[in-house]
Short mmCIF file of C-alpha atoms in Angstrom, two decimals:
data_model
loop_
_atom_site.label_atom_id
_atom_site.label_comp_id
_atom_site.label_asym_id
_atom_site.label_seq_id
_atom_site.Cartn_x
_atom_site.Cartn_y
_atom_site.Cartn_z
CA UNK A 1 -31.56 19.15 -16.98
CA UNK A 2 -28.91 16.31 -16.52
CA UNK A 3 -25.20 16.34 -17.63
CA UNK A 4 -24.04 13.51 -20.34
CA UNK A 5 -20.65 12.60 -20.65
CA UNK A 6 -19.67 9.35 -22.48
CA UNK A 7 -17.77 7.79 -19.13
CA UNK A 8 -18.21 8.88 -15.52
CA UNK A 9 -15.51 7.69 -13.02
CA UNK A 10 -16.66 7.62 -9.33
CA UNK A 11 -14.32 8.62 -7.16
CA UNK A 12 -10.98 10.53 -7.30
CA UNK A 13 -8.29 8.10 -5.90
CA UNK A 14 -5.00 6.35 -7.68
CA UNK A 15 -8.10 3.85 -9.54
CA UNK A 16 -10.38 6.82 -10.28
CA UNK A 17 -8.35 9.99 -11.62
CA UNK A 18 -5.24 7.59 -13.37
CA UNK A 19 -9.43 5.73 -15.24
CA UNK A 20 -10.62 9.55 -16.12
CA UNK A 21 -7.15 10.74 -17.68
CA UNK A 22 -6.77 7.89 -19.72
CA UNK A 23 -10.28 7.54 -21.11
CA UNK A 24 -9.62 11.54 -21.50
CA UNK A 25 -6.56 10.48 -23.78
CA UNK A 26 -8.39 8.11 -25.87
CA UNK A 27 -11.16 10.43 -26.88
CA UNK A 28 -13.85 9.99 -24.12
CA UNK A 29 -15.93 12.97 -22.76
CA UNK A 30 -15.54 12.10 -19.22
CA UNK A 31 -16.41 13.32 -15.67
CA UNK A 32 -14.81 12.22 -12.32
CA UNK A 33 -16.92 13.04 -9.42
CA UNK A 34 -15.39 13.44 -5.74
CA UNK A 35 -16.98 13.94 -2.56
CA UNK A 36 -15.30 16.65 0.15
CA UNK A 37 -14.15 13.96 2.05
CA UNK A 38 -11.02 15.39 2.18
CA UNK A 39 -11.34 18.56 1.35
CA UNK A 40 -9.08 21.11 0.73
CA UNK A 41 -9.00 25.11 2.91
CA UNK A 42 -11.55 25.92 0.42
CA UNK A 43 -13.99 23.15 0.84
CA UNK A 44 -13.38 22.20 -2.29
CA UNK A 45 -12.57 17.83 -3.29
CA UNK A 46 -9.46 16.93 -2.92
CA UNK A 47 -8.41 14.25 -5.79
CA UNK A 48 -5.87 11.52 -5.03
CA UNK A 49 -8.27 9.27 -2.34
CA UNK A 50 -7.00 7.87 0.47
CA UNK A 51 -3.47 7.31 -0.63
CA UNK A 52 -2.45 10.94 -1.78
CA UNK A 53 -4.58 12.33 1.61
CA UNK A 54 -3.92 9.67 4.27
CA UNK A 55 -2.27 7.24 3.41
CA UNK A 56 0.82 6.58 1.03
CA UNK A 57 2.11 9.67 0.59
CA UNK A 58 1.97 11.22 3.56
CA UNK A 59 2.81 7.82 5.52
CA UNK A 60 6.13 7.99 3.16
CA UNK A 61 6.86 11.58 4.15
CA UNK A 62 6.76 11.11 7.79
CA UNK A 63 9.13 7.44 7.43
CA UNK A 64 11.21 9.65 5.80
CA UNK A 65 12.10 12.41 8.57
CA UNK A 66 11.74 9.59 11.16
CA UNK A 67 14.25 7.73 9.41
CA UNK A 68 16.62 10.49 8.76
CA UNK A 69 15.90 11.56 12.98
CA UNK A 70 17.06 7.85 13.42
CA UNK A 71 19.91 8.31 11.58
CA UNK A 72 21.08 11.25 13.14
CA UNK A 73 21.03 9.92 16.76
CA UNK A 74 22.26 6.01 15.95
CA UNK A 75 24.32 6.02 12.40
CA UNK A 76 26.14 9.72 11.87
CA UNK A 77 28.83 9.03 14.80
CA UNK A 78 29.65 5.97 12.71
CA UNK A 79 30.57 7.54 9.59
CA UNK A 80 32.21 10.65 11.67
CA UNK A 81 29.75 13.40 11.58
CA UNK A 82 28.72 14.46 14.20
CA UNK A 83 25.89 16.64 15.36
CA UNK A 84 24.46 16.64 19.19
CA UNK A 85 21.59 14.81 20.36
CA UNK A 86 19.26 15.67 17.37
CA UNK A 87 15.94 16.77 18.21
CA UNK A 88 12.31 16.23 16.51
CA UNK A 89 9.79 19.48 15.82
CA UNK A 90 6.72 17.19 15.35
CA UNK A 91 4.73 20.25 14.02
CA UNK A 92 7.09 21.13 11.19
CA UNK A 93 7.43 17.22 10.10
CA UNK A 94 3.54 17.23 9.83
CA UNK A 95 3.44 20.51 8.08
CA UNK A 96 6.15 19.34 5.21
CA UNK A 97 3.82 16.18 4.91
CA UNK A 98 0.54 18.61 4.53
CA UNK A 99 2.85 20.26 1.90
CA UNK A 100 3.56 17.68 0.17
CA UNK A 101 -0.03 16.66 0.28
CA UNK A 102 -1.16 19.55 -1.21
CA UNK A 103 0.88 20.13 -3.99
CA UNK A 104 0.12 16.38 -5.28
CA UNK A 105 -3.67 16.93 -5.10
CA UNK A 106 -3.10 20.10 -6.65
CA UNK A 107 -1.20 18.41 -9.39
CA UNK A 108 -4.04 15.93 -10.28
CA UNK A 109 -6.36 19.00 -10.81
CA UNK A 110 -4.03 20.51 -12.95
CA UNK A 111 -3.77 17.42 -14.55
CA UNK A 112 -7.70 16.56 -15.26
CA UNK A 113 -7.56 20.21 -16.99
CA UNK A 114 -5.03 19.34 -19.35
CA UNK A 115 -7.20 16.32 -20.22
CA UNK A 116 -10.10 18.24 -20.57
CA UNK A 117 -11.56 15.78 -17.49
CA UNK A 118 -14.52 17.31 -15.73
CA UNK A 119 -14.56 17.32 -12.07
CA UNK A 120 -17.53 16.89 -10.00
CA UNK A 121 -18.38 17.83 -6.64
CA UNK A 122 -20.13 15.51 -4.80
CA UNK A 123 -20.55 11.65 -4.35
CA UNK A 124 -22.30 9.70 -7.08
CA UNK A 125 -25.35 7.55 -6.13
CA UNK A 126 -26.91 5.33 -8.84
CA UNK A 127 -30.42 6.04 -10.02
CA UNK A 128 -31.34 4.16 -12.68
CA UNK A 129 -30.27 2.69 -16.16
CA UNK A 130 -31.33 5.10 -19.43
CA UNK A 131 -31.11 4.55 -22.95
CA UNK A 132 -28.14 5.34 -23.68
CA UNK A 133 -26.26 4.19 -19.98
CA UNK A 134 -26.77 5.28 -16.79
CA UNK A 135 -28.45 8.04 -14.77
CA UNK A 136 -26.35 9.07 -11.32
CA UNK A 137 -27.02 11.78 -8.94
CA UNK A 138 -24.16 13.58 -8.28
CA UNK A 139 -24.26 15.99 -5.22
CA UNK A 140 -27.74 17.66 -6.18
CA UNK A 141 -27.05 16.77 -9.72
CA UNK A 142 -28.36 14.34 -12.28
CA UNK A 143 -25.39 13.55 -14.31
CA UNK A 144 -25.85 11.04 -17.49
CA UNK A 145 -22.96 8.49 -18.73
CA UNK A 146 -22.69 5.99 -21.47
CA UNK A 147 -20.06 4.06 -19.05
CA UNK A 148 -19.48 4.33 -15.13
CA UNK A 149 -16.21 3.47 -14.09
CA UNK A 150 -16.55 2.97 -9.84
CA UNK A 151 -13.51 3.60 -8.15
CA UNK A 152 -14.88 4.71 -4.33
CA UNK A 153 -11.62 3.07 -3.02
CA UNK A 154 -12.21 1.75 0.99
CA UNK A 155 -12.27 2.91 4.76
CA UNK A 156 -10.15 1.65 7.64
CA UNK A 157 -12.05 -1.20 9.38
CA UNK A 158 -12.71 -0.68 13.01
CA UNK A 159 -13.40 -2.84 15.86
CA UNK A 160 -16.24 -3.21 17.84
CA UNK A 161 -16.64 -1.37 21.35
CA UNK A 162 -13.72 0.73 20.46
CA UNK A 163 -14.67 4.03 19.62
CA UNK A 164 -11.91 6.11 16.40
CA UNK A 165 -11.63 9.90 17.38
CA UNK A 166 -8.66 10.48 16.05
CA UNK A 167 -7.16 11.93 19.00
CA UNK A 168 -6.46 9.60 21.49
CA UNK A 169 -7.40 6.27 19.39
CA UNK A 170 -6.49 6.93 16.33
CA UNK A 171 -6.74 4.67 12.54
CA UNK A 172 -4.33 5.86 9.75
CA UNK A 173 -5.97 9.09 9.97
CA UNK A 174 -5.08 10.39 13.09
CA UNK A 175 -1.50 8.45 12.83
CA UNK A 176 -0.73 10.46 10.66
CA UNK A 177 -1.51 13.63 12.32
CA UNK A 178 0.19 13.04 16.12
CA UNK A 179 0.80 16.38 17.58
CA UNK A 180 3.57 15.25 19.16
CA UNK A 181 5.36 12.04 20.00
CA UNK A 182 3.87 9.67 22.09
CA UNK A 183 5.78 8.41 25.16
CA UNK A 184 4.13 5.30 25.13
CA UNK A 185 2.09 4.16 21.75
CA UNK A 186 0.33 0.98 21.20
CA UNK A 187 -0.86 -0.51 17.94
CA UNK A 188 -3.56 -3.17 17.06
CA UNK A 189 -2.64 -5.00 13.94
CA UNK A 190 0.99 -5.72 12.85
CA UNK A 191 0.39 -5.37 9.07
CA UNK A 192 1.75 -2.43 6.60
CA UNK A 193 0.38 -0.15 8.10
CA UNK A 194 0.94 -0.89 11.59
CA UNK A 195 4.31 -1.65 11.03
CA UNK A 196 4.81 1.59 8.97
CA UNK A 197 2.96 3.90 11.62
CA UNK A 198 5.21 1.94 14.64
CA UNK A 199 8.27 2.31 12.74
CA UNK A 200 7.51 6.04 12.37
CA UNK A 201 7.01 6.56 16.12
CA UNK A 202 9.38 4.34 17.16
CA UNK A 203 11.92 6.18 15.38
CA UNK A 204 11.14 9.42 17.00
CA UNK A 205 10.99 8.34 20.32
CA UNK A 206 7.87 6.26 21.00
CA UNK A 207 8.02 2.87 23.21
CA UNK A 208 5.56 0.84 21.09
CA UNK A 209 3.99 -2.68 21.65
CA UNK A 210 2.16 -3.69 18.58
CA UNK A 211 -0.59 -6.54 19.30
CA UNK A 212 -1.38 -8.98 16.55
CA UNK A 213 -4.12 -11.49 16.83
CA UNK A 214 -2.62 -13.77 14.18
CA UNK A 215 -0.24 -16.56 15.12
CA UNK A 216 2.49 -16.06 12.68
CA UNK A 217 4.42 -12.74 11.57
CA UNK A 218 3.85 -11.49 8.64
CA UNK A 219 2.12 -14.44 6.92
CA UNK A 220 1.97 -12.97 3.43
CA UNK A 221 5.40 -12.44 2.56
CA UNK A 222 7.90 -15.20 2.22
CA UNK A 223 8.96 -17.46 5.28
CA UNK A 224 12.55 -15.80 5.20
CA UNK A 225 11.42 -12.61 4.91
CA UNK A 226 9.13 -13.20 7.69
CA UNK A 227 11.66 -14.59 10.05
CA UNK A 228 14.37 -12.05 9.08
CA UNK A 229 11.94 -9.04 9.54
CA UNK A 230 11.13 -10.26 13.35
CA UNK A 231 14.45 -9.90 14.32
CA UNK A 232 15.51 -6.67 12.96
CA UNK A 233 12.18 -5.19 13.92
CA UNK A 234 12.86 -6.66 17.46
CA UNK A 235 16.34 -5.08 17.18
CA UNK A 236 14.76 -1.60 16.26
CA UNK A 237 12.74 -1.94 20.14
CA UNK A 238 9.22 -3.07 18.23
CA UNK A 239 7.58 -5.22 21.06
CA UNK A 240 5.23 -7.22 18.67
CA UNK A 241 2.84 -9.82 20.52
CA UNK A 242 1.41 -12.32 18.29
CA UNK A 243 -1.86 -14.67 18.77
CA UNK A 244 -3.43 -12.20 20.71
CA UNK A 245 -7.04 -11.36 21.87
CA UNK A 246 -8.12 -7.96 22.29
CA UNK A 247 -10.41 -7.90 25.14
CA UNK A 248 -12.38 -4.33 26.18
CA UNK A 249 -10.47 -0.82 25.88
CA UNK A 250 -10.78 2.33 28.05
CA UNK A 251 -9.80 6.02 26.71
CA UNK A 252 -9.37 8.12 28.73
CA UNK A 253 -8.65 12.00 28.07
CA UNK A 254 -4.89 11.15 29.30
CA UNK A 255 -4.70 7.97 27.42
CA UNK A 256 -5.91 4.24 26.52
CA UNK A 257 -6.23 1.24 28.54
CA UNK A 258 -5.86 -2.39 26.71
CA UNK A 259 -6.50 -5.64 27.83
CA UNK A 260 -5.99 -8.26 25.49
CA UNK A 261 -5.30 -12.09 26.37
CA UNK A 262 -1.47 -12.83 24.88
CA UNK A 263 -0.69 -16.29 22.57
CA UNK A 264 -0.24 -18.36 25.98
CA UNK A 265 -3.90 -17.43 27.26
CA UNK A 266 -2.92 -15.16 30.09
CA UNK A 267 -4.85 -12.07 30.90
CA UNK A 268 -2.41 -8.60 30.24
CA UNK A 269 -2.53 -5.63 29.81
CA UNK A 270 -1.12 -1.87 28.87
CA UNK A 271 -1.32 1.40 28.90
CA UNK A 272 -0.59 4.03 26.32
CA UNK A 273 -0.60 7.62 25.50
CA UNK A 274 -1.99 6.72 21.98
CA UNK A 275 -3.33 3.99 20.30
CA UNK A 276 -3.38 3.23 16.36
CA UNK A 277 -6.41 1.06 15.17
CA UNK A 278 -4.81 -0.70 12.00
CA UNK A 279 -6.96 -4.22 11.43
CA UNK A 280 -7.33 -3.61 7.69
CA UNK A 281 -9.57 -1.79 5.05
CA UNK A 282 -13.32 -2.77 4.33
CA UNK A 283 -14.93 -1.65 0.56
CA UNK A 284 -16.61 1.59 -0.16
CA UNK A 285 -19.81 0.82 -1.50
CA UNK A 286 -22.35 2.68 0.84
CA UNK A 287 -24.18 5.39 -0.64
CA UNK A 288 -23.70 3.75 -4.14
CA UNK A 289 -27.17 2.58 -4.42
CA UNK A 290 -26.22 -0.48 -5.86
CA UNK A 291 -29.57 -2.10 -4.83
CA UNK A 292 -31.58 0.02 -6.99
CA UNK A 293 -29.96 -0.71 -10.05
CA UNK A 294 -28.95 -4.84 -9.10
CA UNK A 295 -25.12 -3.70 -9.03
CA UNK A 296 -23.70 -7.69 -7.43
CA UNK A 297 -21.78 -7.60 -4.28
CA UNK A 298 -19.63 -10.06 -3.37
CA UNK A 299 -19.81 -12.33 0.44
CA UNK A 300 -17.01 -9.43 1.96
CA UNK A 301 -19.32 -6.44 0.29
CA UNK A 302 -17.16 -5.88 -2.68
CA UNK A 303 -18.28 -4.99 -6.07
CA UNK A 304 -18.32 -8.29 -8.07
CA UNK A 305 -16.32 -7.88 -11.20
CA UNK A 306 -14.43 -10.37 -13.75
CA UNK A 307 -10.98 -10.43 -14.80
CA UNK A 308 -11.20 -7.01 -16.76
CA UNK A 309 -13.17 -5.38 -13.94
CA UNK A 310 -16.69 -5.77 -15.51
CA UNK A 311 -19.10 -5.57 -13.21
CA UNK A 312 -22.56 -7.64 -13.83
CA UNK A 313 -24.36 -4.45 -14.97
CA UNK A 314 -23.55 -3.69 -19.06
CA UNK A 315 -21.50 -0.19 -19.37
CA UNK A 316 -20.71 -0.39 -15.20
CA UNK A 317 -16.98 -1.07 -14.45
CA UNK A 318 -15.24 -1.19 -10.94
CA UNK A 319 -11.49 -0.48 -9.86
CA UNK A 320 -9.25 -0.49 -7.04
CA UNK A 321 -9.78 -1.29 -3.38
CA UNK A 322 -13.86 -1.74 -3.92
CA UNK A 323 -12.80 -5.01 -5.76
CA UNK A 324 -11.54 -7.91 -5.27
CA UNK A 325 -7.57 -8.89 -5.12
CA UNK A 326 -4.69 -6.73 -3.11
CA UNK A 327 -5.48 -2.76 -2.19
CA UNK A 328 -2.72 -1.30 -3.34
CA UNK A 329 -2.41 1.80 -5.44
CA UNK A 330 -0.70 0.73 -8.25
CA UNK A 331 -3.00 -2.11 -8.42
CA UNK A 332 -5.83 0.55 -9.04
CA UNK A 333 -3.94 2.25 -11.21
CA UNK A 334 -3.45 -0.55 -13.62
CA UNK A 335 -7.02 -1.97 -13.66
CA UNK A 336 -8.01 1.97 -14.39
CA UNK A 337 -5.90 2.37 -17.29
CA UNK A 338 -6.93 -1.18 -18.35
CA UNK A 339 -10.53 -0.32 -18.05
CA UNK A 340 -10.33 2.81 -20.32
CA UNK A 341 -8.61 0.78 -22.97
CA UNK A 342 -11.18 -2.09 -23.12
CA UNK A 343 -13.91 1.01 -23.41
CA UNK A 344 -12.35 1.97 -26.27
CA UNK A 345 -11.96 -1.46 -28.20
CA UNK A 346 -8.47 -1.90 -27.26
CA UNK A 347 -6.23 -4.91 -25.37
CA UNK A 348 -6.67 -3.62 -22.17
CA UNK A 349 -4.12 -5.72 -19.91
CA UNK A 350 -3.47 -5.86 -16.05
CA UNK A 351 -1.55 -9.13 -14.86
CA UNK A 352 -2.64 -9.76 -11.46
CA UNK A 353 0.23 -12.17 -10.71
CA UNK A 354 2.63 -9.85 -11.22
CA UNK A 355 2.13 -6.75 -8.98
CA UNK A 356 4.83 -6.04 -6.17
CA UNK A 357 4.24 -5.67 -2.90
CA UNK A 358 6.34 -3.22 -0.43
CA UNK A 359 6.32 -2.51 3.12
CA UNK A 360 8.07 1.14 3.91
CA UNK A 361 9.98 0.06 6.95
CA UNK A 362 13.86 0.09 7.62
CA UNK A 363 15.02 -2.33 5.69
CA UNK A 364 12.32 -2.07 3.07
CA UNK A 365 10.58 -5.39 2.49
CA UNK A 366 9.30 -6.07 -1.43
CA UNK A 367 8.29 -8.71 -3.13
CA UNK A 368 6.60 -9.80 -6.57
CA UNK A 369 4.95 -13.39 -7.38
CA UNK A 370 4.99 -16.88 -5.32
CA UNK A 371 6.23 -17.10 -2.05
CA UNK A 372 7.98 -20.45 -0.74
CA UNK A 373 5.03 -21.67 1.28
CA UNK A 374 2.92 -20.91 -1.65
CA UNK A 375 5.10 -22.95 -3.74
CA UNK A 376 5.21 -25.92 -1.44
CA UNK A 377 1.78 -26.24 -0.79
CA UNK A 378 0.82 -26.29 -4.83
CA UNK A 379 3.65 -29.03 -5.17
CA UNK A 380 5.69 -26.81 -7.30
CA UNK A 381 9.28 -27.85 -7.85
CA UNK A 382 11.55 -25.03 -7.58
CA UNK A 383 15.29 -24.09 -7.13
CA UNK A 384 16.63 -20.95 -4.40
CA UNK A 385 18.73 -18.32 -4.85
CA UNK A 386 19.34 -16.35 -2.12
CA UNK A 387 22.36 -13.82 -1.39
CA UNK A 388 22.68 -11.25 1.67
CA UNK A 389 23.18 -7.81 1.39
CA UNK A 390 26.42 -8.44 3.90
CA UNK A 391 29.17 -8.37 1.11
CA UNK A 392 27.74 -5.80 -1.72
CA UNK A 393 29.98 -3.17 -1.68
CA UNK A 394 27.37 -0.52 -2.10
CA UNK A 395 25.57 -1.95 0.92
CA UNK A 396 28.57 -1.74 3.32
CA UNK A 397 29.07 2.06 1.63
CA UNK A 398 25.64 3.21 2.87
CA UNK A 399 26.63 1.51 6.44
CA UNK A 400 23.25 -0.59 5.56
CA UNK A 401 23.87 -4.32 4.82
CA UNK A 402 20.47 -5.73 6.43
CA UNK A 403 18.68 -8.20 4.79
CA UNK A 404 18.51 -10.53 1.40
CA UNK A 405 17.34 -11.14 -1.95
CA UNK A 406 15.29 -14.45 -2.65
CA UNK A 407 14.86 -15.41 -5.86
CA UNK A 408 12.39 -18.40 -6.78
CA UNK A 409 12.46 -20.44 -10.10
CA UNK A 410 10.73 -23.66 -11.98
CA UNK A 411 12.95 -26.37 -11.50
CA UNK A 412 12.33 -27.56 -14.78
CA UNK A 413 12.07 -24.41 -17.23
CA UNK A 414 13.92 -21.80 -15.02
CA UNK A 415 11.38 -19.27 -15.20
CA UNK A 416 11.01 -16.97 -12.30
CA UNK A 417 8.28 -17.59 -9.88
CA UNK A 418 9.17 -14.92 -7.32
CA UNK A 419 11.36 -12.53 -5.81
CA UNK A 420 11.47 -11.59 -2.31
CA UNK A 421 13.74 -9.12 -1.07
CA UNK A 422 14.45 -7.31 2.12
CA UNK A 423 16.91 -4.43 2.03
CA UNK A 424 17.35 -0.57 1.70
CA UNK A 425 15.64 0.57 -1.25
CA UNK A 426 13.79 -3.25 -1.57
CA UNK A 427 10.79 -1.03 -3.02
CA UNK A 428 13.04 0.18 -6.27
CA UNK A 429 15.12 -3.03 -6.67
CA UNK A 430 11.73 -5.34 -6.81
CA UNK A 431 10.72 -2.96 -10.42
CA UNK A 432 13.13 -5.67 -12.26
CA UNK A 433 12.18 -8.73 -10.45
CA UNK A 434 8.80 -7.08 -12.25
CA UNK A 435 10.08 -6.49 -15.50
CA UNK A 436 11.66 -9.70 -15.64
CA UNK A 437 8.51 -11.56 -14.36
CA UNK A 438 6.29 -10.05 -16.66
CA UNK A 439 8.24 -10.98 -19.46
CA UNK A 440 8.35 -14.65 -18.98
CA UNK A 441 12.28 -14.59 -18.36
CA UNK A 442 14.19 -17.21 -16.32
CA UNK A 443 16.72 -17.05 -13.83
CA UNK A 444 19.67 -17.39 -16.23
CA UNK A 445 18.03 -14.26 -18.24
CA UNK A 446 19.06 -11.89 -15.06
CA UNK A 447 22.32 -13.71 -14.63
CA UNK A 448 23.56 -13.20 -17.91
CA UNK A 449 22.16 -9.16 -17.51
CA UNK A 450 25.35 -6.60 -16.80
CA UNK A 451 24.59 -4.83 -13.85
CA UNK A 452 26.48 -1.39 -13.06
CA UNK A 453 28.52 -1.77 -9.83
CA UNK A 454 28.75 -0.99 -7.29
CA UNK A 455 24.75 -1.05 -6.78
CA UNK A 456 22.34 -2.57 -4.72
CA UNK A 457 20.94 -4.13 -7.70
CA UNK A 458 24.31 -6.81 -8.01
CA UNK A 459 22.45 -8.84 -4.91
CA UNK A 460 19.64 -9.07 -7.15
CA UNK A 461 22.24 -10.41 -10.05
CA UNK A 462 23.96 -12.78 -7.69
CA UNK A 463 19.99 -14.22 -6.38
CA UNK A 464 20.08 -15.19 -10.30
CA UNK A 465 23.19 -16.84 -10.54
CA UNK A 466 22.62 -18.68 -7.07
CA UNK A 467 19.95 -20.45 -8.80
CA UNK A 468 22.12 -21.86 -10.98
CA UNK A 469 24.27 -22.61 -7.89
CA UNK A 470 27.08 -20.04 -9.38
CA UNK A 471 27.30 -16.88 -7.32
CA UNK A 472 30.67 -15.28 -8.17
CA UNK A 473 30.72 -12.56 -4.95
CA UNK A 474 29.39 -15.22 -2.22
#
């Protein structure tokens, strides 16, 4: 005999378990099934997907001690403290991350019970539509739902001939789970998570060479950002090599062997004690049976849905990472909540052009909206505002005055078009470059805004006024 539930979310990452709570709220019976994929002591699921288990959170705990270890050995002296040599206990900094991990999975359980969400061991596999929805094996189960919400998130993306044990080559698995430092680390891919992992190592110790096969640095943020980023990354000992080739790689018990072909065609190569796989994320949907019940895929295998994250299937929705459009958490946590409201008759919203971006290194690099190449190339006509960090008092407090904030407006109607900022603490001071964006306000609207000094958040204040060419503090 099968279980019905009016909505059954699968999957138990940011998309899935933020879909099941708020369906929960609005009256739904609902069910979120998880596999063991990462399971807990126990055996039991784990909730909270890739980013809660390996990959946000526990990437954020370990920039953390590997930027405080950083600060220690390069900034303390500066500010008169002084402590000794400072020295890293690799074990303890992964066991504070596990911690961490835990008690944030934990926390989702506890919250699906005060929901009254029903969690389901094992993956859910389509079988067929029923009258009244859907029929979907669940572990050994036969589970039926009015509505399916599919949130099975993605996987890192590997590369051929180069074989992932997490040991020696690693993705953002085993980079996350280094026994001890590396003396020598390489890294293919110099994206979020390539930067974020090198930074990490770096910090501690590591000599890393990160190998990118793209020609430009950092293509998707703004061209300032880019450029700035490059040089304080090259100033932090990040040896990044652009526009190259990967050619074949040897593991060894020891260590890895590279040869790659660098940006001027010339044959190189390196060795490393560890190397960290991070070419992007490909789309959960194996094991969905999509086939079987005509579920649409797109041309990169992701689960074709329209602006509200219908799928082509009546009463099948998809979220997150399997979809379409940037994988970021907070993206999957919108289009969940969104999803749940539309279920329920309601104005279920999720603006896609105005989700921030952040990259977790020292500075932090955020941004929301168009970027300046963006706006070029679509023959926009736009005004700058753009103040360093160099003279905000609150900056030169923290001994921190890297970077900038960008701000990008209509040259006609002054509303903002994007904000790109590179600094300490970017990822919190890009929330009202959010706010502001998702309210339709102009430049002038943050310019004439009071902002508390001395803060961080004055650069963003004088980025507003500079696009009214009227900074008052540069």
């Amino acid at each position: 005999m099968s279980k019905n539930f009016d909505v059954l979310v699968i999957g138990g990452g940011p998309g899935g378990y933020v879909a099941a709570i708020r369906a929960a709220q609005l009256g739904f019976n609902v069910a979120c099934c998880e596999s063991n994929a990462y399971a807990d002591p126990k055996g039991e699921p784990r909730l909270g997907g890739t980013c809660l288990n390996v990959g946000c959170i526990p990437s954020k705990a370990l920039l953390h001690t590997s930027h405080l270890f950083a600060e220690a050995g390069h900034s303390f002296a500066t500010q008169g403290i002084s402590v000794g040599t400072p020295k890293i206990d690799v074990p303890t900094m992964i066991g504070r991350k596990n911690t961490i991990v835990n008690q944030l999975t934990s926390g989702i359980k506890g919250l699906f019970k005060k929901n009254k969400v029903t969690l389901l061991n094992g993956h859910g596999s389509f079988v067929a539509q029923s009258e009244g929805g859907w029929q979907v094996k669940v572990g050994e189960e036969l589970v039926d739902a009015t509505q399916v919400i599919i949130a099975t998130g993605s996987s890192a993306r590997h590369l051929p001939g180069i074989t992932v044990d997490n040991k020696i080559i690693c993705d953002n698995v085993g980079a996350l789970d280094m026994e001890a430092v590396p003396k020598k680390l390489a890294l293919i891919g110099a994206g979020v998570i390539g930067l974020e992992m090198g930074s990490v190592w770096s910090r501690l110790g590591s000599e890393v060479t990160i190998l990118e096969a793209l020609p430009d640095f950092l293509s998707v943020t703004d061209i300032d950002v880019a450029k700035e980023a490059a040089k304080v990354f090259a100033r932090q000992g990040l040896n990044i090599q652009l526009g190259v080739q990967i050619g074949e790689v040897k593991a060894s018990k020891k260590g890895v062997s590279i040869a790659y072909t660098d940006k001027d065609g010339k044959a190189q190569k390196i060795d490393a004690d560890r190397l960290i796989v991070s070419v992007g994320r490909i789309p959960n949907t194996e094991g969905l049976n999509a086939e079987a019940v005509g579920l649409r895929l797109d041309e990169r295998g992701r689960i074709d849905v329209d602006g509200h994250c219908r799928t082509n299937l009546a009463g099948v929705w998809a979220v997150g990472d399997v979809v379409s459009g940037p994988m970021l958490a907070h993206k999957a946590m919108e289009e969940g909540v969104m999803v749940a409201e539309m279920m329920a008759g309601q104005s279920g919203h999720c603006n896609f052009d105005t989700i921030p971006w952040v990259i977790y290194t020292s500075p932090e690099i955020a941004w929301v909206g168009q970027t300046e190449q963006q706006l070029k190339a679509a023959g926009v006509a736009y005004k700058t505002g753009k103040i360093p960090f160099a003279a905000n008092g609150r900056a030169l407090g923290m001994g921190d005055t890297s970077g900038f904030v960008k701000m990008l407006a209509d040259a006609k109607t002054d509303r903002i078009l994007g904000v790109h900022i590179i600094s300490a603490n970017a990822s919190e001071l890009i929330s009202e470059a959010v706010v502001a964006m998702e309210f339709g306000a102009a430049s002038e609207d943050l310019a004439r805004i009071c902002h508390a000094h001395p803060t961080l958040s004055e650069v963003v204040h004088e980025a507003a006024l500079a696009c009214d060419k009227r900074p008052l503090h540069f």
